Short mmCIF file of C-alpha atoms and ligand atoms in Angstrom, two decimals:
data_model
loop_
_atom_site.label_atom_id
_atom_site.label_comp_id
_atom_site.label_asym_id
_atom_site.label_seq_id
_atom_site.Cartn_x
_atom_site.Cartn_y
_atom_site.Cartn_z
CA UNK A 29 78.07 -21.33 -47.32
CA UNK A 30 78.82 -18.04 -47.78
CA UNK A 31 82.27 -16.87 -49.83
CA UNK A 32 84.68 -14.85 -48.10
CA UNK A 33 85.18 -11.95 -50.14
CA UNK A 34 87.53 -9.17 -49.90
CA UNK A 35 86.76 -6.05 -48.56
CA UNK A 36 87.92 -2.75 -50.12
CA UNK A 37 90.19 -0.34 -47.71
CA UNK A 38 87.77 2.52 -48.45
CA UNK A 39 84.39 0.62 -47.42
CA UNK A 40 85.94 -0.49 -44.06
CA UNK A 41 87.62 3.06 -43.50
CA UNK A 42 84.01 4.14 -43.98
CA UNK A 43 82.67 1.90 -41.30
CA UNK A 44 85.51 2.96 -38.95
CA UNK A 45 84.55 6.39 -39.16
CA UNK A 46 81.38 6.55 -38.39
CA UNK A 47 81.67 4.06 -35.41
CA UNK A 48 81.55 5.65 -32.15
CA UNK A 49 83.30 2.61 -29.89
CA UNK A 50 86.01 1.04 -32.15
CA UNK A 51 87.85 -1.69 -29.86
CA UNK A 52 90.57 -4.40 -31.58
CA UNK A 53 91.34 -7.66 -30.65
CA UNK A 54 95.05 -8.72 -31.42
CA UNK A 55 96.78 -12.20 -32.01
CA UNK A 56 100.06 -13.38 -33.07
CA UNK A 57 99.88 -12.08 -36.41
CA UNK A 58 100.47 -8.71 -35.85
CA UNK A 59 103.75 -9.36 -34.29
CA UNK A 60 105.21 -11.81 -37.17
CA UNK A 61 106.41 -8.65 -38.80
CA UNK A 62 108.24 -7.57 -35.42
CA UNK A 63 109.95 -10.92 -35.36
CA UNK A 64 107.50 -13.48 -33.09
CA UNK A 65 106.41 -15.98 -35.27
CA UNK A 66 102.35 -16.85 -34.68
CA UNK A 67 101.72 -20.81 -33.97
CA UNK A 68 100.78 -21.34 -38.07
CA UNK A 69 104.74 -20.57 -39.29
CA UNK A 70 105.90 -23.68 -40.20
CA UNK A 71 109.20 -24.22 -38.82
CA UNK A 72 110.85 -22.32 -35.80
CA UNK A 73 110.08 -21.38 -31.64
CA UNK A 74 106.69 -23.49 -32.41
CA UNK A 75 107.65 -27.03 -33.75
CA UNK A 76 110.61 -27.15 -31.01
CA UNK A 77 108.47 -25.68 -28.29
CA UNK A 78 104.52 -27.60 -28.19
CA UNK A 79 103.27 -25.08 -26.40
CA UNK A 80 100.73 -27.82 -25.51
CA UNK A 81 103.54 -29.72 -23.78
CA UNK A 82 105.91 -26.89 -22.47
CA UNK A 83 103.72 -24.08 -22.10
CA UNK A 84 100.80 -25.47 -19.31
CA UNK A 85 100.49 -25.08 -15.57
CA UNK A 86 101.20 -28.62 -15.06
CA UNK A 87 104.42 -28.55 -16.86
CA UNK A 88 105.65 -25.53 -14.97
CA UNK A 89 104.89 -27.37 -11.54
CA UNK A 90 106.14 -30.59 -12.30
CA UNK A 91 109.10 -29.80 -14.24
CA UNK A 92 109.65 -25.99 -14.04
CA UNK A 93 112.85 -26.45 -16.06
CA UNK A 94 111.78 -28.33 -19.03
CA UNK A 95 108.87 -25.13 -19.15
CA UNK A 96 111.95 -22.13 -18.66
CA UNK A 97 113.30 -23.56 -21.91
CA UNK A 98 110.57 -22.35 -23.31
CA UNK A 99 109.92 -19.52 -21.90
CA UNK A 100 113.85 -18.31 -22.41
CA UNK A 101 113.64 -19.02 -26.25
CA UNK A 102 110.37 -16.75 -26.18
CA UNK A 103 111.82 -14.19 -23.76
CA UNK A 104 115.02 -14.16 -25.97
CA UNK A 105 112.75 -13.22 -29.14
CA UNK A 106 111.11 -10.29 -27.46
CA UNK A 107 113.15 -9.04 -25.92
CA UNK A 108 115.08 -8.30 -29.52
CA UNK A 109 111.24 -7.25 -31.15
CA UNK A 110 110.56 -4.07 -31.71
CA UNK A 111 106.93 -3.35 -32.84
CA UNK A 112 106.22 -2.75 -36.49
CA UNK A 113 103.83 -0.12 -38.65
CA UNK A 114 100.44 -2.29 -37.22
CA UNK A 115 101.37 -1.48 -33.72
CA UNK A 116 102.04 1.82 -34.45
CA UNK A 117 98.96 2.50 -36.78
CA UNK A 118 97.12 1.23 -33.62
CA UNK A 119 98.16 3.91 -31.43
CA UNK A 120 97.86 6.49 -33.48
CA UNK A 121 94.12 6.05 -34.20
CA UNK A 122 93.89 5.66 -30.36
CA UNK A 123 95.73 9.03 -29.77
CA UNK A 124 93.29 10.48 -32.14
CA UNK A 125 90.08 8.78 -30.28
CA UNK A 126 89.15 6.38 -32.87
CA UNK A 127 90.25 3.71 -31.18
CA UNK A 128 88.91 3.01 -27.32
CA UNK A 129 91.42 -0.02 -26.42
CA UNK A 130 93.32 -2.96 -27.68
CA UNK A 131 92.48 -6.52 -25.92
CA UNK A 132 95.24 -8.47 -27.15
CA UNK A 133 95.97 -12.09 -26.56
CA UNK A 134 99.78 -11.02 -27.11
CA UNK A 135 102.30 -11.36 -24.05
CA UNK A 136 104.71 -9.61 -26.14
CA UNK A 137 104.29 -5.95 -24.88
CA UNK A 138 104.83 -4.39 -28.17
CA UNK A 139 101.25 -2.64 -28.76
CA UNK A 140 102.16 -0.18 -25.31
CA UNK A 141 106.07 -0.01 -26.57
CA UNK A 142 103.97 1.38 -29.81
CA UNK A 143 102.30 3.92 -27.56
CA UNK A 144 98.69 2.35 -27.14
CA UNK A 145 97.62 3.44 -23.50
CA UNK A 146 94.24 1.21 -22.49
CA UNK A 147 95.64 -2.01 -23.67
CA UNK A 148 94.08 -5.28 -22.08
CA UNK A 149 96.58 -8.32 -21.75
CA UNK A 150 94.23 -11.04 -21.72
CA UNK A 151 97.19 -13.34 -21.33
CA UNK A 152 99.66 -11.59 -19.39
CA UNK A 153 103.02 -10.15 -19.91
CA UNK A 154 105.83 -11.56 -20.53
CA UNK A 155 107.95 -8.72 -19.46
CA UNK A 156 107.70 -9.08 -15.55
CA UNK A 157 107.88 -12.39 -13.41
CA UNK A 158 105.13 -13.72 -10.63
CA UNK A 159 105.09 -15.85 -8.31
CA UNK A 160 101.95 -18.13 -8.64
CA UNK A 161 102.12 -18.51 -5.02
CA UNK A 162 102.17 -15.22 -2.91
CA UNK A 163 101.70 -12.82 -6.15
CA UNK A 164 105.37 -11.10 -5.50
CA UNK A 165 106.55 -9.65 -8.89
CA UNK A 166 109.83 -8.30 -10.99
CA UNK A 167 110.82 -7.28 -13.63
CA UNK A 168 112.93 -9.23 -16.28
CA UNK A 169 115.84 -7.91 -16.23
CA UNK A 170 117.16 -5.84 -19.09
CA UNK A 171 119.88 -8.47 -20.16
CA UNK A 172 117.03 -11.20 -20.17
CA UNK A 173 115.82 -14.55 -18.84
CA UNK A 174 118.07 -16.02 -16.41
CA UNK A 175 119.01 -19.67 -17.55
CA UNK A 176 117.19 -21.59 -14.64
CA UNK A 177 113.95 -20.88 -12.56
CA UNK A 178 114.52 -18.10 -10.25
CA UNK A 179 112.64 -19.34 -7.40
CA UNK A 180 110.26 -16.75 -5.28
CA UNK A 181 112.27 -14.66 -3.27
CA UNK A 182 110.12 -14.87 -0.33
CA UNK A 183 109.24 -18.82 -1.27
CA UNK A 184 113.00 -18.79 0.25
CA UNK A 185 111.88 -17.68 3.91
CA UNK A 186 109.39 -20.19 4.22
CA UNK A 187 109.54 -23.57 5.44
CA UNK A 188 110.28 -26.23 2.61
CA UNK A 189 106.45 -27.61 3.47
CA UNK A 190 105.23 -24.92 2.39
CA UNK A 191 107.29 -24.04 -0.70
CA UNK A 192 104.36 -24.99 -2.93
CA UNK A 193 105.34 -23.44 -6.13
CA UNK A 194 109.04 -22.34 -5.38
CA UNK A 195 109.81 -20.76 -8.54
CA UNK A 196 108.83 -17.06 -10.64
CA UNK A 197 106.92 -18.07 -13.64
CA UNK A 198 106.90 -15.13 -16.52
CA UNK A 199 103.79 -13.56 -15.45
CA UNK A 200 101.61 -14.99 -18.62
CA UNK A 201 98.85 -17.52 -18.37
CA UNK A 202 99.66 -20.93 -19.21
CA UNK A 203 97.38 -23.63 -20.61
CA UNK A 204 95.54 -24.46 -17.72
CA UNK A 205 95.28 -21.23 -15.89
CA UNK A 206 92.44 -18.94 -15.82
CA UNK A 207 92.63 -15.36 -17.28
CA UNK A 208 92.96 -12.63 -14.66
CA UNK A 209 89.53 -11.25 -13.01
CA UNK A 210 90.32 -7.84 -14.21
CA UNK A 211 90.92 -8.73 -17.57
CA UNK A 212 87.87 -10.59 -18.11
CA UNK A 213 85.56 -7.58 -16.46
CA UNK A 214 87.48 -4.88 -18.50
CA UNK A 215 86.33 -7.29 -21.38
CA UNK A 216 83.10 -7.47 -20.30
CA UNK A 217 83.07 -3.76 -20.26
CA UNK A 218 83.79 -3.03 -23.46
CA UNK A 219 82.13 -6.12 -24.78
CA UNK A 220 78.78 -4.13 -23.58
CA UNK A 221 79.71 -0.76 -25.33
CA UNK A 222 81.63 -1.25 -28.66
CA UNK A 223 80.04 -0.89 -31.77
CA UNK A 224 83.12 -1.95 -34.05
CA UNK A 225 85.25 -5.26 -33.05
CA UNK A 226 88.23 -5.12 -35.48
CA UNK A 227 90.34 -8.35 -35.41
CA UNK A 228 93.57 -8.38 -36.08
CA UNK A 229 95.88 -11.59 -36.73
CA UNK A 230 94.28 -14.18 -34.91
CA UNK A 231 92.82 -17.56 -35.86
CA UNK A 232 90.31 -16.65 -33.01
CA UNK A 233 90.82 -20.09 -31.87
CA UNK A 234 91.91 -19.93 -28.76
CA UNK A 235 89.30 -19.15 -25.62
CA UNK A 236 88.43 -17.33 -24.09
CA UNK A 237 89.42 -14.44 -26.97
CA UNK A 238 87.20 -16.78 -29.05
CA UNK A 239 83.90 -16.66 -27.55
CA UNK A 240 84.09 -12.44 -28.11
CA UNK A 241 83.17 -12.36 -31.79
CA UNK A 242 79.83 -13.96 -31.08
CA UNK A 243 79.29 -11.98 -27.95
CA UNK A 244 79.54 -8.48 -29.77
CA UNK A 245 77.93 -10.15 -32.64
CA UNK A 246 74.90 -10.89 -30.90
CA UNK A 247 74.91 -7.60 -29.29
CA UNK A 248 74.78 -6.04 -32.35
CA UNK A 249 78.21 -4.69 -33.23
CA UNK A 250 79.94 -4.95 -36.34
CA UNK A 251 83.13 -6.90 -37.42
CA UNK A 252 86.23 -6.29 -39.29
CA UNK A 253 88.79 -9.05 -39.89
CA UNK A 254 92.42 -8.55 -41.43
CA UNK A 255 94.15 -11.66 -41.47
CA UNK A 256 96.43 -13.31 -43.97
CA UNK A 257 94.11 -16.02 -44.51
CA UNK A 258 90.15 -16.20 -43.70
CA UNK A 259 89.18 -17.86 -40.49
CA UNK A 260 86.38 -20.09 -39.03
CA UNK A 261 84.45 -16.89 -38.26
CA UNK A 262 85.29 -14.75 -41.60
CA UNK A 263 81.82 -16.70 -43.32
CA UNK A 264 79.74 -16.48 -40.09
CA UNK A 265 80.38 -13.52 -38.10
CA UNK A 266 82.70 -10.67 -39.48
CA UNK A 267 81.04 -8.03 -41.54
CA UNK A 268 84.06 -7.37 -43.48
CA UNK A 269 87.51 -9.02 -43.97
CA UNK A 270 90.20 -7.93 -45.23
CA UNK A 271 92.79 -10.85 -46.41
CA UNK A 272 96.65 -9.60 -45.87
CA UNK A 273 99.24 -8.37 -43.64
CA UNK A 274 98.36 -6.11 -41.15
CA UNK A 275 101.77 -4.03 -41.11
CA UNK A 276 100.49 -2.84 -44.62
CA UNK A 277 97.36 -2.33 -44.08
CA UNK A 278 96.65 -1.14 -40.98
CA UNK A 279 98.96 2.17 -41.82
CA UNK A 280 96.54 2.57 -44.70
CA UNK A 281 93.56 2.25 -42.59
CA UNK A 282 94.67 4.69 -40.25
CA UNK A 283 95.33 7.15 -43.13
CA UNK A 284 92.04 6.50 -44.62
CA UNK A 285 89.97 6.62 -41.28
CA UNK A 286 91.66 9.80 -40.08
CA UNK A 287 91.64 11.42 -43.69
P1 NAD B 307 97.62 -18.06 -33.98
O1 NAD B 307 99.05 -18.41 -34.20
O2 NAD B 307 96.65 -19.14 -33.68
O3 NAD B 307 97.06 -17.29 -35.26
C1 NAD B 307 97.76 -16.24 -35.86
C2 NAD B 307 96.91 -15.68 -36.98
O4 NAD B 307 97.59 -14.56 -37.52
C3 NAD B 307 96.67 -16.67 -38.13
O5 NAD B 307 95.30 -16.67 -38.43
C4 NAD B 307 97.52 -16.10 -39.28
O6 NAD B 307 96.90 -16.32 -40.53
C5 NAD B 307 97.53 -14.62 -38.94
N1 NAD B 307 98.71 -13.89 -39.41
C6 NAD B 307 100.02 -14.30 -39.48
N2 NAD B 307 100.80 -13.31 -39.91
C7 NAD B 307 100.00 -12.24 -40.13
C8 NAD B 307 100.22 -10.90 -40.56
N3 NAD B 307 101.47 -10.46 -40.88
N4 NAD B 307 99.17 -10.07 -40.67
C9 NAD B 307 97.90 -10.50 -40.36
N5 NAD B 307 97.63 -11.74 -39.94
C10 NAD B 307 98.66 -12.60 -39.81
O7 NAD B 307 97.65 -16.92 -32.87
P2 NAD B 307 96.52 -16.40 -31.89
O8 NAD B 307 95.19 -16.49 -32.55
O9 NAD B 307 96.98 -15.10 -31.37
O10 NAD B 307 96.49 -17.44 -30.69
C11 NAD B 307 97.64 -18.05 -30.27
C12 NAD B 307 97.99 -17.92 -28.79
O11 NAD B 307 99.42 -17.87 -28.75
C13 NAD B 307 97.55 -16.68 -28.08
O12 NAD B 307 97.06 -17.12 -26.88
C14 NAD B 307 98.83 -15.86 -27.83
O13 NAD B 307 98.90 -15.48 -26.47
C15 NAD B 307 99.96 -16.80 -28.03
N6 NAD B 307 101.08 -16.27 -28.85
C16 NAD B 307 101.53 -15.01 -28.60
C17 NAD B 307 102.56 -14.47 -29.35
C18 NAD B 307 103.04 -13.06 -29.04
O14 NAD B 307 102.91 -12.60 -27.90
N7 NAD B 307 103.56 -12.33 -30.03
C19 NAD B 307 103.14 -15.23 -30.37
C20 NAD B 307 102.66 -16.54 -30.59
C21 NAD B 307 101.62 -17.05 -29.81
#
């Protein structure tokens, strides 16, 4: 099998310049710095929270308050993120055209608090409310989660028969749920015309943001990996890697890249 090895700064910089479509596709890990801890860190939001158990469709229809606790303890760690020196770094190479968008699998909001513009949320955010229902949605308000499901507004006018799913769920997909139609063909848009996939804090587990490496792969582009740790795709798909913490390097990267 072949070894992981460590890229130098200079030889990806190199490969980022002369691409002419640079996309990235974000995970967890590059909002640990800002606060959110990813689904590796050992203690904390994850080992009280299974997302597995609180954090599906089924959970949220069956027993929508057993999910809210979850989804209060998440909305109360956003909502006092801000976004670190990888966001950042991110939208600056974007405002100088060497990046063409971010997909993220993030429902943290933090890469367009940064600044970054065309910014795919393949998972939703978890900054407004919808109703799985009728589609009405709101904004969470500034002070945060309220402490129980705030059923639909307009589930309220309707016969009890037909109050399906009665309550606002944050408007993020939940185990179970498909990703949005719009997501997936802006994907598929820019899956067709990168030439550079850089991937950013993610164990590029979870689908569908999984099956995108070997789709751009096979279509010929190249990619970059910067994760504290290598993956299950560092040996068999990514062109470079770059092992650490992508608050520190991603400032560097944009420094080097836009000389
Ligand atoms: P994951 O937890 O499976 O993997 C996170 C990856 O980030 C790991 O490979 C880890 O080694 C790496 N990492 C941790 N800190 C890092 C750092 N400072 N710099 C670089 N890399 C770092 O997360 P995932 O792959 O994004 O998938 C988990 C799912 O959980 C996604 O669907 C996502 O929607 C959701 N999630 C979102 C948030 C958020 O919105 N901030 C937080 C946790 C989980």
């Amino acid at each position: 099998m072949k070894s992981v090895e460590n890229s130098s700064l200079e030889q990806i910089a190199e490969i980022w310049r002369a691409s002419k479509v640079t996309v990235a596709l974000t995970g967890a890990g590059i909002s640990v710095a800002s606060g959110i801890p990813d689904f590796r860190s050992p203690k904390g939001l994850w080992s009280e929270f299974d997302p597995m158990e609180y954090g599906t469709l089924e959970t949220f229809i069956q027993d929508p308050e057993k999910a809210w606790q979850m989804f209060l303890a998440v909305s109360k760690l956003a909502r006092k993120a801000s976004f670190n020196s990888g966001h950042k770094a991110l939208a600056e190479l974007e405002k100088a055209k060497k990046l063409k968008a971010i997909i993220t699998q993030n429902i943290d909001g933090l890469h367009q608090l940064a600044g970054s513009r065309n910014v795919i949320e393949m998972h939703g955010c978890g900054r407004t409310l919808a109703c799985p229902e009728c589609g009405y949605t709101e904004a969470v308000p500034e002070t945060g989660l309220q402490p129980e499901p705030v059923p639909c507004p307009r589930a309220r006018t309707l016969p009890a028969s037909h109050q399906t799913h009665r309550y606002l769920k944050p408007n993020v997909i939940l185990f179970g749920e498909d990703v949005k139609r719009e997501a997936i063909q802006n994907i598929i848009h820019w899956q067709n015309s990168m030439d550079l996939l850089v991937i950013i804090g993610t164990s590029a587990d979870v689908y569908p943001a999984a099956a995108l490496p070997n789709a751009v792969k096979a279509l010929g582009a190249k990619i970059i990996e910067i994760n504290l740790e290598p993956t299950r795709i560092s040996r068999t798909l990514s062109s470079c890697f770059l092992k650490g913490k992508a608050e520190e390097i991603l400032p560097k990267l944009q420094k080097l890249v836009l000389g």
